[in-house]
mmCIF file of C-alpha atoms in Angstrom:
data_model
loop_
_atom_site.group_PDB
_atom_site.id
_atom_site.type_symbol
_atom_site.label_atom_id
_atom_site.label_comp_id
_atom_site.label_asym_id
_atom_site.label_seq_id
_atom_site.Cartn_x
_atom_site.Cartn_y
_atom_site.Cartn_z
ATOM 1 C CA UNK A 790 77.553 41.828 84.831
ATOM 2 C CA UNK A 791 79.432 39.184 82.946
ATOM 3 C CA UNK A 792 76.734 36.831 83.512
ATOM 4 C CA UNK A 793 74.440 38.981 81.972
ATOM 5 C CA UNK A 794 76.813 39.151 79.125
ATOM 6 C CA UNK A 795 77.303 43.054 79.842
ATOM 7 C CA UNK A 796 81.194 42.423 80.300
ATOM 8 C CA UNK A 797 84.045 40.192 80.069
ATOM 9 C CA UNK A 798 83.784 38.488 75.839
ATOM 10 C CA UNK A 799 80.797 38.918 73.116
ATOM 11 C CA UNK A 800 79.253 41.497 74.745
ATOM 12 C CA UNK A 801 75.701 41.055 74.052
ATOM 13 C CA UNK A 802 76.218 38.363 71.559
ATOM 14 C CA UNK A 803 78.464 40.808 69.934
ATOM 15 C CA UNK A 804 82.348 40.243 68.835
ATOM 16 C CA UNK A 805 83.061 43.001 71.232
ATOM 17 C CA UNK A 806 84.635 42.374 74.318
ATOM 18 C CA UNK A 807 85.530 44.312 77.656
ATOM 19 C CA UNK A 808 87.172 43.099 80.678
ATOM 20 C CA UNK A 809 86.756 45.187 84.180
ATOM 21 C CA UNK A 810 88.914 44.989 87.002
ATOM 22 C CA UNK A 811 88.175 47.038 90.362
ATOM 23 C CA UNK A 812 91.468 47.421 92.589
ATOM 24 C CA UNK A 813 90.988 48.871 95.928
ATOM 25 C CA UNK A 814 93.325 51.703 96.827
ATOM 26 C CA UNK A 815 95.433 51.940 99.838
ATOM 27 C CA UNK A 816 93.597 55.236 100.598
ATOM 28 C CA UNK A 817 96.402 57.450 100.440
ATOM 29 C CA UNK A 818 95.182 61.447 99.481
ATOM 30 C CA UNK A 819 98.322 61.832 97.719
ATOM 31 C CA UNK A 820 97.148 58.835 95.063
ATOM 32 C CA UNK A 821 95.171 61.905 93.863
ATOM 33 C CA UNK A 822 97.962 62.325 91.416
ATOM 34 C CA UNK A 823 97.074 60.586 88.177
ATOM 35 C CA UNK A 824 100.674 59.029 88.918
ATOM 36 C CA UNK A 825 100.647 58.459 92.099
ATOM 37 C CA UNK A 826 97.839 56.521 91.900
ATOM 38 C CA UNK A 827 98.926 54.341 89.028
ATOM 39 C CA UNK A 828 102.101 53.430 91.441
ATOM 40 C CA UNK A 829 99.817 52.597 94.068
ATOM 41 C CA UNK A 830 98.016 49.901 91.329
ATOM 42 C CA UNK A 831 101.215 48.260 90.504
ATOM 43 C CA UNK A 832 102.074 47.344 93.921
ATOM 44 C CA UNK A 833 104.589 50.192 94.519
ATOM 45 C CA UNK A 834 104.008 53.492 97.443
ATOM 46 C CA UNK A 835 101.946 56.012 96.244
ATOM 47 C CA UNK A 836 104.336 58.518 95.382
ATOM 48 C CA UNK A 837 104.613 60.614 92.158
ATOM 49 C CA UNK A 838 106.357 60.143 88.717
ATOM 50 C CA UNK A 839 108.141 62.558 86.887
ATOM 51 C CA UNK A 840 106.456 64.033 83.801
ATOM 52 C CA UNK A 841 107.058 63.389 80.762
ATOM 53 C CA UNK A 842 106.385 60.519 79.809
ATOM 54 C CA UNK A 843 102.845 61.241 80.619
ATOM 55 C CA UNK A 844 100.334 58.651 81.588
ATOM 56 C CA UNK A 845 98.530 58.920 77.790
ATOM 57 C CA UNK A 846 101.944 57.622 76.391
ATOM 58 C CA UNK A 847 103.377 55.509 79.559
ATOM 59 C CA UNK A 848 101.162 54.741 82.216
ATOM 60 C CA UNK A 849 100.588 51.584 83.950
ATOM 61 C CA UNK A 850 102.440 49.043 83.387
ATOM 62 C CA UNK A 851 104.655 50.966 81.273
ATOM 63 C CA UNK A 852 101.707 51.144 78.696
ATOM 64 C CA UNK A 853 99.341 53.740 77.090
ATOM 65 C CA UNK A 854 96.689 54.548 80.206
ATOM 66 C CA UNK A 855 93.883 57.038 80.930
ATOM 67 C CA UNK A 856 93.617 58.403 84.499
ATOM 68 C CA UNK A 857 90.447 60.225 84.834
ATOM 69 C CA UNK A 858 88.128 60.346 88.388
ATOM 70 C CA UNK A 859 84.693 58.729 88.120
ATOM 71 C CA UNK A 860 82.409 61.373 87.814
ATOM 72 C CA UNK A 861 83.962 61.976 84.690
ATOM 73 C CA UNK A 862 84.251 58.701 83.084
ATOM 74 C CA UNK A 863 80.339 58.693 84.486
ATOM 75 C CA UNK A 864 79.176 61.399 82.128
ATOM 76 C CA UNK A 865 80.926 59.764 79.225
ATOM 77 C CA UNK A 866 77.662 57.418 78.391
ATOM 78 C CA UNK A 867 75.439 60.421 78.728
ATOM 79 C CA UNK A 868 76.948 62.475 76.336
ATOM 80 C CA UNK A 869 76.998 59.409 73.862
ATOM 81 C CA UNK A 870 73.983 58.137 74.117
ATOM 82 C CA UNK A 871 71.974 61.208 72.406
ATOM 83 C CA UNK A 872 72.221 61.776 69.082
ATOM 84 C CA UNK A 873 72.766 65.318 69.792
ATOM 85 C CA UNK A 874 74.931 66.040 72.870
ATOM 86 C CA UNK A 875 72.241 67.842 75.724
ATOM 87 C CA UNK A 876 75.337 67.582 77.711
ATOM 88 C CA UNK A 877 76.800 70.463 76.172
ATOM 89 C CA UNK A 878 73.791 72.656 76.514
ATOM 90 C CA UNK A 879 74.409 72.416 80.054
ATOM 91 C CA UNK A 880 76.663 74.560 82.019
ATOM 92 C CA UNK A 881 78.657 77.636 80.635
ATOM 93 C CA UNK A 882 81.406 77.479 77.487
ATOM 94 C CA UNK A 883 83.885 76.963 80.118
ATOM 95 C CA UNK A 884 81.934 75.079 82.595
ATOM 96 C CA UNK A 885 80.081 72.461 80.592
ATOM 97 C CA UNK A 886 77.307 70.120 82.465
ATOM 98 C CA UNK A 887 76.679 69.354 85.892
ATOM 99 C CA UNK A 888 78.609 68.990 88.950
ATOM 100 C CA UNK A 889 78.326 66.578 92.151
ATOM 101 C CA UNK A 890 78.866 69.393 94.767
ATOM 102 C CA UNK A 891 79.506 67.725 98.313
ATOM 103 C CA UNK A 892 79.214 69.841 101.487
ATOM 104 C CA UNK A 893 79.798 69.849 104.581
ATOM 105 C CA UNK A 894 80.859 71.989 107.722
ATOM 106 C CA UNK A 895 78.676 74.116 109.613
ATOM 107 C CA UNK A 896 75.245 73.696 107.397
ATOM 108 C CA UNK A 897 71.999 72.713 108.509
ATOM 109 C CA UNK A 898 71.852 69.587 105.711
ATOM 110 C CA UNK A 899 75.406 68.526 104.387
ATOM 111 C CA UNK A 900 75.020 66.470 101.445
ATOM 112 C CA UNK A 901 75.839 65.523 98.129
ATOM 113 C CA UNK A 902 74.018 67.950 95.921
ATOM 114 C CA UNK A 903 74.108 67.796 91.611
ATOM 115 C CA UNK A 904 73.737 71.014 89.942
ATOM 116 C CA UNK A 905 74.436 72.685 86.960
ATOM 117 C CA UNK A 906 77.330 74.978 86.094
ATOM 118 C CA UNK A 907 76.402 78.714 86.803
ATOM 119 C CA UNK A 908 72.855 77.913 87.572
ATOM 120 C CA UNK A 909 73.295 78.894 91.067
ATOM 121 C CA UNK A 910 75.690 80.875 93.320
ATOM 122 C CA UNK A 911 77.741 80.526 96.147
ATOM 123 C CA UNK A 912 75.557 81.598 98.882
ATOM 124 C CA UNK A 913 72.220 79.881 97.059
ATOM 125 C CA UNK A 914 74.011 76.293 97.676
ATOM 126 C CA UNK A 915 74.703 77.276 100.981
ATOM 127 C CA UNK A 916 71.300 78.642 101.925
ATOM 128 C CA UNK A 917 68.911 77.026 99.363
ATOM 129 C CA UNK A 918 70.500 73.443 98.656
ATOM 130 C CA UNK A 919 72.240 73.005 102.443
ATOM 131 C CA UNK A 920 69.781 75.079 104.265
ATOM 132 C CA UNK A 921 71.881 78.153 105.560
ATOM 133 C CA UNK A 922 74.466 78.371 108.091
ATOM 134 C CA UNK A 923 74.576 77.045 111.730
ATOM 135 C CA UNK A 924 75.582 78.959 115.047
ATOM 136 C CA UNK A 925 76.257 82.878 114.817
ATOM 137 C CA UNK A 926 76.290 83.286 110.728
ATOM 138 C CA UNK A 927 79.277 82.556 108.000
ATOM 139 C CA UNK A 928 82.996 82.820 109.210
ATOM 140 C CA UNK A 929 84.341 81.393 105.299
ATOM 141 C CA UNK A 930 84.173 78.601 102.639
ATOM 142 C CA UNK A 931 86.449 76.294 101.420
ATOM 143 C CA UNK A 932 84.580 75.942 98.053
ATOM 144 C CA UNK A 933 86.862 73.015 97.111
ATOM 145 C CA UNK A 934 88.193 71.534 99.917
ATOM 146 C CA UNK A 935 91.256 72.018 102.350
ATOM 147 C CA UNK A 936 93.455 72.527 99.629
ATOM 148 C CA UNK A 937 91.648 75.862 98.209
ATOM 149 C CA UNK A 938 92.008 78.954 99.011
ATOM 150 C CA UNK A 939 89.372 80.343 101.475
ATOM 151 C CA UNK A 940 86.004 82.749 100.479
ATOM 152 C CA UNK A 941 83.890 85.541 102.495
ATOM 153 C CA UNK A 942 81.034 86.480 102.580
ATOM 154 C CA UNK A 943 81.603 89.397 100.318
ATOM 155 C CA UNK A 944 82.494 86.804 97.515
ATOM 156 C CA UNK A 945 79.147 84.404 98.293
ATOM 157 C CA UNK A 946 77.228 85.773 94.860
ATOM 158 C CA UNK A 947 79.979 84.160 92.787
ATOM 159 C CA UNK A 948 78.681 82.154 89.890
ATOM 160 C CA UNK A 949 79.366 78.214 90.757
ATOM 161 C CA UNK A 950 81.794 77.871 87.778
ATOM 162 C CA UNK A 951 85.607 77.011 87.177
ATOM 163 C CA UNK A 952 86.102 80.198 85.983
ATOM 164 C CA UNK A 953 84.200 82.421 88.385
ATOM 165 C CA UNK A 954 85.404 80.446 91.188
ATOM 166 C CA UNK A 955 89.361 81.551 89.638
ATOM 167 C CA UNK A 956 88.303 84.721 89.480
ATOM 168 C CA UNK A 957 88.374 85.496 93.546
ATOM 169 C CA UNK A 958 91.293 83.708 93.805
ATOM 170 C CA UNK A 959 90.511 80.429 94.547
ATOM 171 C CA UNK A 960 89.179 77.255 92.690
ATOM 172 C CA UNK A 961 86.554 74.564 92.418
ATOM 173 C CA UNK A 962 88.769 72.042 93.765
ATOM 174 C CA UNK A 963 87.755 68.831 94.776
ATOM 175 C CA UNK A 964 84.193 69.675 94.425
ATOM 176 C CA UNK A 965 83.996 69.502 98.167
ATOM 177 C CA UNK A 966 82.765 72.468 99.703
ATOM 178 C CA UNK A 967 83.771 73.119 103.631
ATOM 179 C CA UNK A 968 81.519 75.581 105.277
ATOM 180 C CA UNK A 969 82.668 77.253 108.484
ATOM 181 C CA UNK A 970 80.973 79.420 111.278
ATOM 182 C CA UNK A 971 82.126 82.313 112.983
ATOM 183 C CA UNK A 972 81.890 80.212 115.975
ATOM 184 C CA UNK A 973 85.007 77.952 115.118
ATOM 185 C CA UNK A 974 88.432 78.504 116.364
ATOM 186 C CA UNK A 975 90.099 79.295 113.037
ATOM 187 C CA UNK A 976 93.318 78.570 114.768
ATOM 188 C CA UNK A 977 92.089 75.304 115.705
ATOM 189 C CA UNK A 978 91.465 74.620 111.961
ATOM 190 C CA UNK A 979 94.734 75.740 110.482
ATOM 191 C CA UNK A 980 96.202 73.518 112.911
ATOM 192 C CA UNK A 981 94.045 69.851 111.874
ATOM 193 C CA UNK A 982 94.672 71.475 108.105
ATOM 194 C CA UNK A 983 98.579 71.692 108.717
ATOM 195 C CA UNK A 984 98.404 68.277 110.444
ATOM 196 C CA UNK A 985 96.754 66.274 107.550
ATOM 197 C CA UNK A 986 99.402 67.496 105.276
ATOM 198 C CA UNK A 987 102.116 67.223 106.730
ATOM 199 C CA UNK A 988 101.076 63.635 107.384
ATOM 200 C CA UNK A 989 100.059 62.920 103.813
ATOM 201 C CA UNK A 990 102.414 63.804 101.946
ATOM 202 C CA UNK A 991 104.483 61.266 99.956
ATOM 203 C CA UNK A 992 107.663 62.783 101.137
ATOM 204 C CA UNK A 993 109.490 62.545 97.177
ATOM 205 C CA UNK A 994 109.861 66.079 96.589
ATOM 206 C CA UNK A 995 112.146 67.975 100.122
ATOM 207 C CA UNK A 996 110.612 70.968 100.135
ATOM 208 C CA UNK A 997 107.043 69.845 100.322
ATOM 209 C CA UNK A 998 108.197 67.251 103.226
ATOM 210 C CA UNK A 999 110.118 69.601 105.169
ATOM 211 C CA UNK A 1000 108.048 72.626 104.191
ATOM 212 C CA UNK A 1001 105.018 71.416 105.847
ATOM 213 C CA UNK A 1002 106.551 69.595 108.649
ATOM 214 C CA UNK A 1003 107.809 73.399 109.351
ATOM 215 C CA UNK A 1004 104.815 74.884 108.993
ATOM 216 C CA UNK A 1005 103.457 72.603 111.504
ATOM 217 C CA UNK A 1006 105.578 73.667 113.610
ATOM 218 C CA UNK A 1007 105.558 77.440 113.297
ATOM 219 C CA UNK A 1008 101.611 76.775 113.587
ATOM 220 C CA UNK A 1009 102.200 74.756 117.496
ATOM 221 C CA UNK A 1010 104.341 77.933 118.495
ATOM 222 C CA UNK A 1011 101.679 80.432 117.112
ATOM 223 C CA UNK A 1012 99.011 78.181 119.896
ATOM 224 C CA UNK A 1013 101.147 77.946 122.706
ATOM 225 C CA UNK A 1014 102.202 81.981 122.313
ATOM 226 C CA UNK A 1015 98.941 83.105 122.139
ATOM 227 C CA UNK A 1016 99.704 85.307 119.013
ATOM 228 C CA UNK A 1017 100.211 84.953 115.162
ATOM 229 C CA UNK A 1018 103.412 86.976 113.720
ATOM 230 C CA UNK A 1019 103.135 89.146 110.539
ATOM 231 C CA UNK A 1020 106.566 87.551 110.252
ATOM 232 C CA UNK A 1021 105.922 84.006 110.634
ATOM 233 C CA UNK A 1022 103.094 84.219 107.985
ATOM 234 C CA UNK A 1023 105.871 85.908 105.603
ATOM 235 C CA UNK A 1024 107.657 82.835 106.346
ATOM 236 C CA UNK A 1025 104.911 80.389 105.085
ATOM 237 C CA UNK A 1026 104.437 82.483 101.799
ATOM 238 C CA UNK A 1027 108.121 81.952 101.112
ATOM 239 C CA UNK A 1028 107.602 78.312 102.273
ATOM 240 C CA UNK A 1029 104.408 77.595 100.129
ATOM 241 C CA UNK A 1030 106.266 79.918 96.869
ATOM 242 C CA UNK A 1031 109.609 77.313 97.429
ATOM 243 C CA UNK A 1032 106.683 74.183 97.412
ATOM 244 C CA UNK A 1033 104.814 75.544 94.637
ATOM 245 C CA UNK A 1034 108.101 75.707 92.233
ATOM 246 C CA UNK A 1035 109.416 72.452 93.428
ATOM 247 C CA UNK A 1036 106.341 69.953 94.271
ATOM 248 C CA UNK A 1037 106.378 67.396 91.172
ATOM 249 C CA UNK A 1038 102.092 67.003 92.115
ATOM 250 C CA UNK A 1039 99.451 68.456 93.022
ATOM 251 C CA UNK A 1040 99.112 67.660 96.446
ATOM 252 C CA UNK A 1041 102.382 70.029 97.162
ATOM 253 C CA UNK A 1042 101.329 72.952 94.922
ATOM 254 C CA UNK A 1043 98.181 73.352 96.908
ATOM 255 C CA UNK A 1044 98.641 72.246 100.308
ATOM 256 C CA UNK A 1045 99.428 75.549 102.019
ATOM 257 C CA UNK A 1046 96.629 77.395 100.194
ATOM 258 C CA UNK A 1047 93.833 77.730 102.804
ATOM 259 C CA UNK A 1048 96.576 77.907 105.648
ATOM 260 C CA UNK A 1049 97.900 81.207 104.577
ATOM 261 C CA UNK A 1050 94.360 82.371 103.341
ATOM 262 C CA UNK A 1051 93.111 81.892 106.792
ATOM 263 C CA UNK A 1052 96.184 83.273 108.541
ATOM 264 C CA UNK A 1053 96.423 86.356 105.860
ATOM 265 C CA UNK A 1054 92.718 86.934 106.444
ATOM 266 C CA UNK A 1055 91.904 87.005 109.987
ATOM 267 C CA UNK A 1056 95.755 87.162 112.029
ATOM 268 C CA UNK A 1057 97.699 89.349 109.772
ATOM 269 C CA UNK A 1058 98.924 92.261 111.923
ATOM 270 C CA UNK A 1059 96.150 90.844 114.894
ATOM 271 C CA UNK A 1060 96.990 89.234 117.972
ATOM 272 C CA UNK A 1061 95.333 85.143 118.616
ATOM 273 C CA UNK A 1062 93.806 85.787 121.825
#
C-alpha cells in the first residue's frame, strides 16, 4: 500500500499523509472493552479502565483515540463515497444499513451471511440463509452470542433489528448467532458457557471474578446431583444483579445472561434427569 503511494506520506501525490500500523492482539475476549483493548496495545494486561476519562478524550497513550470494531470503520468509505448517503436508505431509523450476521450451531450451512436491517426475520436467516435446523427441530438461539439472552421458537418472526431484537428481551450482540437443537444437553451448554467466563474474565472488578467462579461451581453440583434448584437459580439472579451493578465492562454485565435464560427456561421448578 505505501508503495503504491496509498499510505504512509503524499498520498497520491497529495500533501496528505496517513500512517497505518496493525498490532496483533493477545486474543483475550475481555479486550472487547474499548479499554481493555487499548491496555492490551500499550503493552499492559487486558483489563479495563475506569470511565471517565473516556477513550475520545484519553485513550491510548494518554491521547485523544477512537475505538470502534471493523465492520464499522468498514462502512465509513461507503457512506462517503456517494454524494448522497444510500447507506442511510438502508435498514430501519434505528437500525441503519447492513449487518455481517455470523452463524453457527446446529444449521445445515453456518456462515457469514450480510443482510439488511429488518429485511428478514429470525427464523428466515435460520431457514432461508442457513438452511433450517439439524436433528429433531429448534431447542433456542443465541441471536448474539453467549453473552445474550436466549430466544424460542415463539419469538423466531422477530424483525432482525437492534430494537426488535430488545424488545424480547435480548439483544443483537456480537452479531454472532448460536443456533441450538433440541437434541443438545442444555446442561452440557450452561456448563462450557459458565466455563469460558469464568476463565476470561480479567479478574479487576470482585464480584465478576468470584461471581462466576461461583456460578461455576453451583453449575458442577447441579451435574453431579442430577437436578437444578429453583433456589440455586435465585442465587445466580442475585449473583448476575451484584455483577451487573459492579462490573466496570461489558464482559461482566453480560456474562450470566444466557446462563440464567437457559436455566429459567427449561429447569425452573423441573428436575435435570
Amino acid at each position: 500500500m505505501t508503495e503504491r503511494k496509498l499510505l504512509g506520506k503524499s498520498i497520491l501525490g497529495s500533501s496528505f499523509g496517513f500512517e497505518l500500523k496493525l498490532i496483533r492482539g493477545a486474543g483475550a475476549y475481555v479486550c472487547g472493552d474499548e479499554t481493555s483493548l487499548l491496555n492490551s496495545i500499550e503493552g499492559k494486561r487486558g483489563l479495563s479502565r475506569i470511565k471517565p476519562p473516556l477513550p475520545a478524550k484519553e485513550g491510548l497513550y494518554e491521547r485523544p483515540t477512537l475505538v470502534n470494531n471493523v465492520e464499522t470503520l468498514s462502512v465509513i468509505a461507503e457512506i462517503m463515497k456517494y454524494d448522497q448517503n444510500i447507506y442511510l436508505s438502508l435498514g430501519t431509523p434505528k437500525s441503519r444499513g447492513t449487518k455481517l450476521l455470523s452463524i453457527s450451531g446446529d444449521v445445515k450451512n453456518p456462515g457469514v451471511y450480510e443482510i439488511e436491517f429488518g429485511k428478514m426475520s429470525l427464523r428466515q436467516i435460520i431457514n432461508d440463509l442457513a438452511g433450517g435446523v439439524k436433528g429433531s427441530g429448534l431447542g433456542f438461539v443465541m441471536p448474539g452470542g453467549i453473552a445474550t439472552n436466549i430466544i424460542s421458537d415463539d419469538q423466531l418472526d422477530t424483525s432482525y433489528t437492534y430494537e426488535d431484537l430488545e424488545q424480547t428481551g435480548s439483544s443483537l450482540g456480537s452479531g454472532g448467532m448460536i443456533v441450538v437443537s433440541k437434541d443438545r444437553d442444555y446442561l452440557s451448554i450452561v456448563k462450557n458457557i459458565s466455563d469460558f467466563f469464568m476463565n476470561e474474565t480479567c479478574g479487576t472488578c470482585f464480584p465478576c471474578r468470584e461471581g462466576n467462579r461461583n456460578i461455576n461451581k453451583m453449575i458442577d453440583k447441579m451435574i453431579l446431583d442430577g437436578k437444578v434448584d429453583s433456589q440455586d437459580i435465585e442465587i445466580i439472579r442475585e449473583i448476575k444483579q451484584a455483577i451487573g451493578l459492579a462490573a466496570r465492562c461489558g464482559f461482566g454485565q453480560a456474562s450470566v445472561n444466557s446462563i440464567l435464560s437457559i436455566l429459567e427456561k427449561y429447569f425452573e421448578k423441573k428436575v435435570y434427569v
